[in-house]
Amino acid sequence: MQKELVVVIDYGGQYNQLVARRVRESNVYCEIYSYKTDLEKIWAMNPKGIILTGGPNSCYAEGAPKAPKELFEKGVPILGLCYGAQMMMHVLGGRVETPEVGEYGKTEIQYDTSSVLFSGLPESSVCWMSHFDRIAEIAPDFRITAHTSNCPAAAVENASKNLYALQFHPEVLHTINGTEMIRRFVIEVCGCKGDWRMDSFVEEQIALIREKVGNGKVLCALSGGVDSSVAAVMLSKAVGNQLTCVFVDHGLLRKNEGDEVEEVFGPNGPYQLNFIRVNAASRYYAKLAGVTEPEKKRKIIGEEFIRVFEEEAKKIGAVDFLVQGTIYPDVVESGLGGESAVIKSHHNVGGLPEHVDFKEIIEPLRNLFKDEVRKAGLELGIPEKLVFRQPFPGPGLGIRIIGEVTAEKVQIVQDADAIFREELEKACARYGEGEGTSVSEKLGLSDRGKESKLSLSDQCAEDPRSHTQEQCAEDLKPCLPDQYFAALTNMRSVGVMGDERTYDYAIALRAVNTIDFMTADAAEIPYDVLKRVMNRIVNEVKGVNRVLYDVSSKPPGTVEME
């Protein structure tokens, strides 16, 4: 039976993946396509509804992306967001203009609660605006259902034709009850049943993989991180001994991580993955010598990654498919998720170089967010300690070392990172046992367990009105920050140690809280924990005399340093 589908048409908005995630929180499957996608292809998917994203353009400008009028005449429910809302009005006979004052950030808004999208919600609330154009005149047969002090048509609708347009962004957590509005659209307007679950996704993927691979041989890129581990186990369940997993130890892993990966996935571990470990640190260091530009480092690491796989493929004979643990945020930041600009390239995104001897690439997690990948891992029976392992980028410490990568610098950041992670985990356990106050109060986090995090996520998806978005965001935080690590800056400064002058590096600590890794806030690590980490690093790690804490959010920063 074909699953229900809502299509998100991307016009280059920065929140396009968040839109898809909010739809999935309503247990409705969702896929993203560029606005350039042929309409016949969209109709062939038989979507229950369509959502038009925001974008950086002015819809009335020459060459700006537009939807054909036929899109709105098919009878399929459509929800336009920000640029999507403006473009809907422009195409259907309304008028969009650039006002003297734009709206950015949290904005007070008034709703007409007779609209199905806002029924039962507070008449006055807060939404997230981010626009320089606005709807000046609504299209014929539409009515205004929300307004702000600077935006008289913050929401409009033609309910008889199932056309809805919101100038604000309901997909971001700053819009109170925004997820509920999207749920109302996909469930009540589009008529979706909301019966899509992760267990069905896993079963479908295994069946699709088995059908695609047939009798072919499969080579899996196994890093030991959450994404590649889930992909590997999924492939193992699908094709069994046809799978060979190659673990490339590029010398850019966390302290002792290479041995830990081999212990879990190697021949003595619980999985039979035809595990091969390649120790390639020296060749990576040689390739990276003298390279300081972040994108060039990423491309070198990615290219060498593929070359190692080519060599291993030749050793084991003909290989038909390459498996990678690519996930949605990787695709978005590489500019391949629709129309978004490239933020940074990912070595496992974008297909294969010309000289690769594989027939095709398989990315079973390509359409999942990180929290969805973890759910899939639990469905596959992977132990929680592996499923909830700290995220780690494919290029490894190569992008946590600012500037040139050397063996000496790798050792420094490995040791500093191990100290930071150890002290944070100790602090979480210590405060959780009742030293002074709770983990929540001391670490600015929730002391709810990981299992609770998933059950609450399901609860919010099944009955969003049981929690506000802000409560969900707070309740779903794990005991520890969602990602935390130490990075080596390229800054050296004067210090004093043992009555002697030093001229050493500064370590930057990074810890963030996030639900989907598309946006993130710095974790509020208490000063006594940071001070303990600093004391240990400057005393135990040779070559470091200064420790900094990065309080940047995403955006404007990214989670990783490069």
mmCIF file with all atom_site columns, C-alpha atoms in Angstrom, residues 342-477:
data_model
loop_
_atom_site.group_PDB
_atom_site.id
_atom_site.type_symbol
_atom_site.label_atom_id
_atom_site.label_alt_id
_atom_site.label_comp_id
_atom_site.label_asym_id
_atom_site.label_entity_id
_atom_site.label_seq_id
_atom_site.pdbx_PDB_ins_code
_atom_site.Cartn_x
_atom_site.Cartn_y
_atom_site.Cartn_z
_atom_site.occupancy
_atom_site.B_iso_or_equiv
_atom_site.pdbx_formal_charge
_atom_site.auth_seq_id
_atom_site.auth_comp_id
_atom_site.auth_asym_id
_atom_site.auth_atom_id
_atom_site.pdbx_PDB_model_num
ATOM 1   C CA . VAL A 1 342 ? 26.169 25.504 -0.171  1.00 0.00 ? 342 VAL A CA 1
ATOM 2   C CA . ILE A 1 343 ? 27.135 25.980 3.472   1.00 0.00 ? 343 ILE A CA 1
ATOM 3   C CA . LYS A 1 344 ? 29.904 23.398 3.516   1.00 0.00 ? 344 LYS A CA 1
ATOM 4   C CA . SER A 1 345 ? 30.623 20.285 1.509   1.00 0.00 ? 345 SER A CA 1
ATOM 5   C CA . HIS A 1 346 ? 30.329 16.825 3.014   1.00 0.00 ? 346 HIS A CA 1
ATOM 6   C CA . HIS A 1 347 ? 32.614 14.075 1.783   1.00 0.00 ? 347 HIS A CA 1
ATOM 7   C CA . ASN A 1 348 ? 29.738 11.584 1.647   1.00 0.00 ? 348 ASN A CA 1
ATOM 8   C CA . VAL A 1 349 ? 27.370 13.763 -0.391  1.00 0.00 ? 349 VAL A CA 1
ATOM 9   C CA . GLY A 1 350 ? 27.129 14.476 -4.074  1.00 0.00 ? 350 GLY A CA 1
ATOM 10  C CA . GLY A 1 351 ? 27.721 11.142 -5.766  1.00 0.00 ? 351 GLY A CA 1
ATOM 11  C CA . LEU A 1 352 ? 30.957 9.465  -6.739  1.00 0.00 ? 352 LEU A CA 1
ATOM 12  C CA . PRO A 1 353 ? 34.078 10.783 -8.513  1.00 0.00 ? 353 PRO A CA 1
ATOM 13  C CA . GLU A 1 354 ? 34.506 9.746  -12.139 1.00 0.00 ? 354 GLU A CA 1
ATOM 14  C CA . HIS A 1 355 ? 37.083 7.034  -11.459 1.00 0.00 ? 355 HIS A CA 1
ATOM 15  C CA . VAL A 1 356 ? 35.169 5.100  -8.818  1.00 0.00 ? 356 VAL A CA 1
ATOM 16  C CA . ASP A 1 357 ? 34.561 1.476  -9.780  1.00 0.00 ? 357 ASP A CA 1
ATOM 17  C CA . PHE A 1 358 ? 31.053 1.140  -8.324  1.00 0.00 ? 358 PHE A CA 1
ATOM 18  C CA . LYS A 1 359 ? 27.750 0.821  -10.135 1.00 0.00 ? 359 LYS A CA 1
ATOM 19  C CA . GLU A 1 360 ? 25.673 2.904  -7.753  1.00 0.00 ? 360 GLU A CA 1
ATOM 20  C CA . ILE A 1 361 ? 25.609 4.517  -4.322  1.00 0.00 ? 361 ILE A CA 1
ATOM 21  C CA . ILE A 1 362 ? 23.072 3.532  -1.636  1.00 0.00 ? 362 ILE A CA 1
ATOM 22  C CA . GLU A 1 363 ? 22.180 6.076  1.057   1.00 0.00 ? 363 GLU A CA 1
ATOM 23  C CA . PRO A 1 364 ? 19.338 4.543  3.085   1.00 0.00 ? 364 PRO A CA 1
ATOM 24  C CA . LEU A 1 365 ? 19.280 7.401  5.630   1.00 0.00 ? 365 LEU A CA 1
ATOM 25  C CA . ARG A 1 366 ? 19.516 10.268 3.159   1.00 0.00 ? 366 ARG A CA 1
ATOM 26  C CA . ASN A 1 367 ? 16.023 11.574 3.964   1.00 0.00 ? 367 ASN A CA 1
ATOM 27  C CA . LEU A 1 368 ? 16.264 11.326 7.763   1.00 0.00 ? 368 LEU A CA 1
ATOM 28  C CA . PHE A 1 369 ? 17.155 13.831 10.453  1.00 0.00 ? 369 PHE A CA 1
ATOM 29  C CA . LYS A 1 370 ? 19.535 12.800 13.228  1.00 0.00 ? 370 LYS A CA 1
ATOM 30  C CA . ASP A 1 371 ? 16.799 12.040 15.752  1.00 0.00 ? 371 ASP A CA 1
ATOM 31  C CA . GLU A 1 372 ? 15.015 9.919  13.136  1.00 0.00 ? 372 GLU A CA 1
ATOM 32  C CA . VAL A 1 373 ? 18.253 8.023  12.467  1.00 0.00 ? 373 VAL A CA 1
ATOM 33  C CA . ARG A 1 374 ? 18.476 7.214  16.179  1.00 0.00 ? 374 ARG A CA 1
ATOM 34  C CA . LYS A 1 375 ? 14.899 5.934  16.169  1.00 0.00 ? 375 LYS A CA 1
ATOM 35  C CA . ALA A 1 376 ? 15.724 3.755  13.159  1.00 0.00 ? 376 ALA A CA 1
ATOM 36  C CA . GLY A 1 377 ? 18.734 2.407  15.058  1.00 0.00 ? 377 GLY A CA 1
ATOM 37  C CA . LEU A 1 378 ? 16.545 1.370  17.973  1.00 0.00 ? 378 LEU A CA 1
ATOM 38  C CA . GLU A 1 379 ? 14.101 -0.269 15.576  1.00 0.00 ? 379 GLU A CA 1
ATOM 39  C CA . LEU A 1 380 ? 17.029 -2.268 14.163  1.00 0.00 ? 380 LEU A CA 1
ATOM 40  C CA . GLY A 1 381 ? 17.937 -3.480 17.656  1.00 0.00 ? 381 GLY A CA 1
ATOM 41  C CA . ILE A 1 382 ? 21.210 -1.563 17.937  1.00 0.00 ? 382 ILE A CA 1
ATOM 42  C CA . PRO A 1 383 ? 22.150 -1.013 21.616  1.00 0.00 ? 383 PRO A CA 1
ATOM 43  C CA . GLU A 1 384 ? 21.305 2.412  23.047  1.00 0.00 ? 384 GLU A CA 1
ATOM 44  C CA . LYS A 1 385 ? 24.950 3.169  23.883  1.00 0.00 ? 385 LYS A CA 1
ATOM 45  C CA . LEU A 1 386 ? 25.713 3.039  20.151  1.00 0.00 ? 386 LEU A CA 1
ATOM 46  C CA . VAL A 1 387 ? 22.505 4.707  18.979  1.00 0.00 ? 387 VAL A CA 1
ATOM 47  C CA . PHE A 1 388 ? 23.048 7.691  21.261  1.00 0.00 ? 388 PHE A CA 1
ATOM 48  C CA . ARG A 1 389 ? 26.747 8.003  20.601  1.00 0.00 ? 389 ARG A CA 1
ATOM 49  C CA . GLN A 1 390 ? 28.055 11.531 20.125  1.00 0.00 ? 390 GLN A CA 1
ATOM 50  C CA . PRO A 1 391 ? 27.795 12.742 16.498  1.00 0.00 ? 391 PRO A CA 1
ATOM 51  C CA . PHE A 1 392 ? 31.130 12.872 14.698  1.00 0.00 ? 392 PHE A CA 1
ATOM 52  C CA . PRO A 1 393 ? 31.764 14.422 11.271  1.00 0.00 ? 393 PRO A CA 1
ATOM 53  C CA . GLY A 1 394 ? 33.095 12.342 8.391   1.00 0.00 ? 394 GLY A CA 1
ATOM 54  C CA . PRO A 1 395 ? 36.250 14.488 8.018   1.00 0.00 ? 395 PRO A CA 1
ATOM 55  C CA . GLY A 1 396 ? 36.811 13.937 11.734  1.00 0.00 ? 396 GLY A CA 1
ATOM 56  C CA . LEU A 1 397 ? 39.273 16.123 13.598  1.00 0.00 ? 397 LEU A CA 1
ATOM 57  C CA . GLY A 1 398 ? 40.373 17.571 10.269  1.00 0.00 ? 398 GLY A CA 1
ATOM 58  C CA . ILE A 1 399 ? 37.591 20.150 10.664  1.00 0.00 ? 399 ILE A CA 1
ATOM 59  C CA . ARG A 1 400 ? 38.131 20.550 14.404  1.00 0.00 ? 400 ARG A CA 1
ATOM 60  C CA . ILE A 1 401 ? 41.696 21.710 13.810  1.00 0.00 ? 401 ILE A CA 1
ATOM 61  C CA . ILE A 1 402 ? 41.769 25.244 12.441  1.00 0.00 ? 402 ILE A CA 1
ATOM 62  C CA . GLY A 1 403 ? 44.515 25.573 9.853   1.00 0.00 ? 403 GLY A CA 1
ATOM 63  C CA . GLU A 1 404 ? 47.006 22.895 8.860   1.00 0.00 ? 404 GLU A CA 1
ATOM 64  C CA . VAL A 1 405 ? 46.495 19.354 10.152  1.00 0.00 ? 405 VAL A CA 1
ATOM 65  C CA . THR A 1 406 ? 49.539 17.605 11.630  1.00 0.00 ? 406 THR A CA 1
ATOM 66  C CA . ALA A 1 407 ? 50.046 14.518 13.773  1.00 0.00 ? 407 ALA A CA 1
ATOM 67  C CA . GLU A 1 408 ? 51.084 16.760 16.679  1.00 0.00 ? 408 GLU A CA 1
ATOM 68  C CA . LYS A 1 409 ? 47.893 18.833 16.449  1.00 0.00 ? 409 LYS A CA 1
ATOM 69  C CA . VAL A 1 410 ? 45.750 15.710 16.208  1.00 0.00 ? 410 VAL A CA 1
ATOM 70  C CA . GLN A 1 411 ? 47.289 14.422 19.437  1.00 0.00 ? 411 GLN A CA 1
ATOM 71  C CA . ILE A 1 412 ? 46.575 17.753 21.172  1.00 0.00 ? 412 ILE A CA 1
ATOM 72  C CA . VAL A 1 413 ? 42.911 17.887 20.189  1.00 0.00 ? 413 VAL A CA 1
ATOM 73  C CA . GLN A 1 414 ? 42.383 14.170 20.914  1.00 0.00 ? 414 GLN A CA 1
ATOM 74  C CA . ASP A 1 415 ? 43.666 14.581 24.471  1.00 0.00 ? 415 ASP A CA 1
ATOM 75  C CA . ALA A 1 416 ? 41.769 17.834 25.117  1.00 0.00 ? 416 ALA A CA 1
ATOM 76  C CA . ASP A 1 417 ? 38.557 16.406 23.664  1.00 0.00 ? 417 ASP A CA 1
ATOM 77  C CA . ALA A 1 418 ? 38.788 13.276 25.815  1.00 0.00 ? 418 ALA A CA 1
ATOM 78  C CA . ILE A 1 419 ? 39.135 15.427 28.943  1.00 0.00 ? 419 ILE A CA 1
ATOM 79  C CA . PHE A 1 420 ? 36.182 17.634 28.024  1.00 0.00 ? 420 PHE A CA 1
ATOM 80  C CA . ARG A 1 421 ? 33.900 14.691 27.282  1.00 0.00 ? 421 ARG A CA 1
ATOM 81  C CA . GLU A 1 422 ? 34.971 12.865 30.419  1.00 0.00 ? 422 GLU A CA 1
ATOM 82  C CA . GLU A 1 423 ? 34.378 15.860 32.687  1.00 0.00 ? 423 GLU A CA 1
ATOM 83  C CA . LEU A 1 424 ? 30.968 16.653 31.164  1.00 0.00 ? 424 LEU A CA 1
ATOM 84  C CA . GLU A 1 425 ? 29.851 13.058 31.615  1.00 0.00 ? 425 GLU A CA 1
ATOM 85  C CA . LYS A 1 426 ? 31.124 13.054 35.205  1.00 0.00 ? 426 LYS A CA 1
ATOM 86  C CA . ALA A 1 427 ? 29.293 16.313 35.891  1.00 0.00 ? 427 ALA A CA 1
ATOM 87  C CA . CYS A 1 428 ? 26.060 14.955 34.485  1.00 0.00 ? 428 CYS A CA 1
ATOM 88  C CA . ALA A 1 429 ? 26.298 11.848 36.665  1.00 0.00 ? 429 ALA A CA 1
ATOM 89  C CA . ARG A 1 430 ? 27.374 13.850 39.731  1.00 0.00 ? 430 ARG A CA 1
ATOM 90  C CA . TYR A 1 431 ? 24.564 16.400 39.517  1.00 0.00 ? 431 TYR A CA 1
ATOM 91  C CA . GLY A 1 432 ? 22.092 13.679 38.609  1.00 0.00 ? 432 GLY A CA 1
ATOM 92  C CA . GLU A 1 433 ? 22.905 11.932 41.888  1.00 0.00 ? 433 GLU A CA 1
ATOM 93  C CA . GLY A 1 434 ? 21.814 15.016 43.797  1.00 0.00 ? 434 GLY A CA 1
ATOM 94  C CA . GLU A 1 435 ? 24.941 17.065 44.428  1.00 0.00 ? 435 GLU A CA 1
ATOM 95  C CA . GLY A 1 436 ? 23.411 20.469 45.146  1.00 0.00 ? 436 GLY A CA 1
ATOM 96  C CA . THR A 1 437 ? 20.779 20.699 42.461  1.00 0.00 ? 437 THR A CA 1
ATOM 97  C CA . SER A 1 438 ? 19.505 18.721 39.516  1.00 0.00 ? 438 SER A CA 1
ATOM 98  C CA . VAL A 1 439 ? 21.223 18.248 36.187  1.00 0.00 ? 439 VAL A CA 1
ATOM 99  C CA . SER A 1 440 ? 18.616 20.518 34.650  1.00 0.00 ? 440 SER A CA 1
ATOM 100 C CA . GLU A 1 441 ? 19.445 23.367 37.014  1.00 0.00 ? 441 GLU A CA 1
ATOM 101 C CA . LYS A 1 442 ? 23.221 22.872 36.959  1.00 0.00 ? 442 LYS A CA 1
ATOM 102 C CA . LEU A 1 443 ? 23.831 22.068 33.287  1.00 0.00 ? 443 LEU A CA 1
ATOM 103 C CA . GLY A 1 444 ? 20.914 23.960 31.801  1.00 0.00 ? 444 GLY A CA 1
ATOM 104 C CA . LEU A 1 445 ? 19.693 20.633 30.451  1.00 0.00 ? 445 LEU A CA 1
ATOM 105 C CA . SER A 1 446 ? 17.016 18.077 31.195  1.00 0.00 ? 446 SER A CA 1
ATOM 106 C CA . ASP A 1 447 ? 17.787 15.048 33.367  1.00 0.00 ? 447 ASP A CA 1
ATOM 107 C CA . ARG A 1 448 ? 15.296 12.956 31.422  1.00 0.00 ? 448 ARG A CA 1
ATOM 108 C CA . GLY A 1 449 ? 16.792 9.803  29.901  1.00 0.00 ? 449 GLY A CA 1
ATOM 109 C CA . LYS A 1 450 ? 17.233 9.025  26.224  1.00 0.00 ? 450 LYS A CA 1
ATOM 110 C CA . GLU A 1 451 ? 14.334 6.573  26.197  1.00 0.00 ? 451 GLU A CA 1
ATOM 111 C CA . SER A 1 452 ? 12.126 9.295  27.654  1.00 0.00 ? 452 SER A CA 1
ATOM 112 C CA . LYS A 1 453 ? 13.289 11.611 24.899  1.00 0.00 ? 453 LYS A CA 1
ATOM 113 C CA . LEU A 1 454 ? 11.931 9.282  22.228  1.00 0.00 ? 454 LEU A CA 1
ATOM 114 C CA . SER A 1 455 ? 8.669  8.545  23.997  1.00 0.00 ? 455 SER A CA 1
ATOM 115 C CA . LEU A 1 456 ? 8.042  12.263 24.482  1.00 0.00 ? 456 LEU A CA 1
ATOM 116 C CA . SER A 1 457 ? 8.786  12.866 20.813  1.00 0.00 ? 457 SER A CA 1
ATOM 117 C CA . ASP A 1 458 ? 6.151  10.291 19.882  1.00 0.00 ? 458 ASP A CA 1
ATOM 118 C CA . GLN A 1 459 ? 3.721  11.789 22.390  1.00 0.00 ? 459 GLN A CA 1
ATOM 119 C CA . CYS A 1 460 ? 4.148  15.269 20.928  1.00 0.00 ? 460 CYS A CA 1
ATOM 120 C CA . ALA A 1 461 ? 3.691  13.882 17.425  1.00 0.00 ? 461 ALA A CA 1
ATOM 121 C CA . GLU A 1 462 ? 0.519  11.992 18.359  1.00 0.00 ? 462 GLU A CA 1
ATOM 122 C CA . ASP A 1 463 ? -1.008 14.811 20.393  1.00 0.00 ? 463 ASP A CA 1
ATOM 123 C CA . PRO A 1 464 ? 0.819  18.108 19.837  1.00 0.00 ? 464 PRO A CA 1
ATOM 124 C CA . ARG A 1 465 ? -1.600 19.934 22.094  1.00 0.00 ? 465 ARG A CA 1
ATOM 125 C CA . SER A 1 466 ? -0.305 17.916 25.081  1.00 0.00 ? 466 SER A CA 1
ATOM 126 C CA . HIS A 1 467 ? 2.827  20.107 24.975  1.00 0.00 ? 467 HIS A CA 1
ATOM 127 C CA . THR A 1 468 ? 3.609  23.517 23.569  1.00 0.00 ? 468 THR A CA 1
ATOM 128 C CA . GLN A 1 469 ? 6.527  23.585 21.124  1.00 0.00 ? 469 GLN A CA 1
ATOM 129 C CA . GLU A 1 470 ? 8.720  25.203 23.748  1.00 0.00 ? 470 GLU A CA 1
ATOM 130 C CA . GLN A 1 471 ? 7.854  22.448 26.255  1.00 0.00 ? 471 GLN A CA 1
ATOM 131 C CA . CYS A 1 472 ? 8.600  19.797 23.670  1.00 0.00 ? 472 CYS A CA 1
ATOM 132 C CA . ALA A 1 473 ? 11.914 21.408 22.813  1.00 0.00 ? 473 ALA A CA 1
ATOM 133 C CA . GLU A 1 474 ? 12.854 21.489 26.501  1.00 0.00 ? 474 GLU A CA 1
ATOM 134 C CA . ASP A 1 475 ? 11.534 18.036 27.348  1.00 0.00 ? 475 ASP A CA 1
ATOM 135 C CA . LEU A 1 476 ? 13.309 16.355 24.469  1.00 0.00 ? 476 LEU A CA 1
ATOM 136 C CA . LYS A 1 477 ? 16.786 17.508 25.487  1.00 0.00 ? 477 LYS A CA 1
#
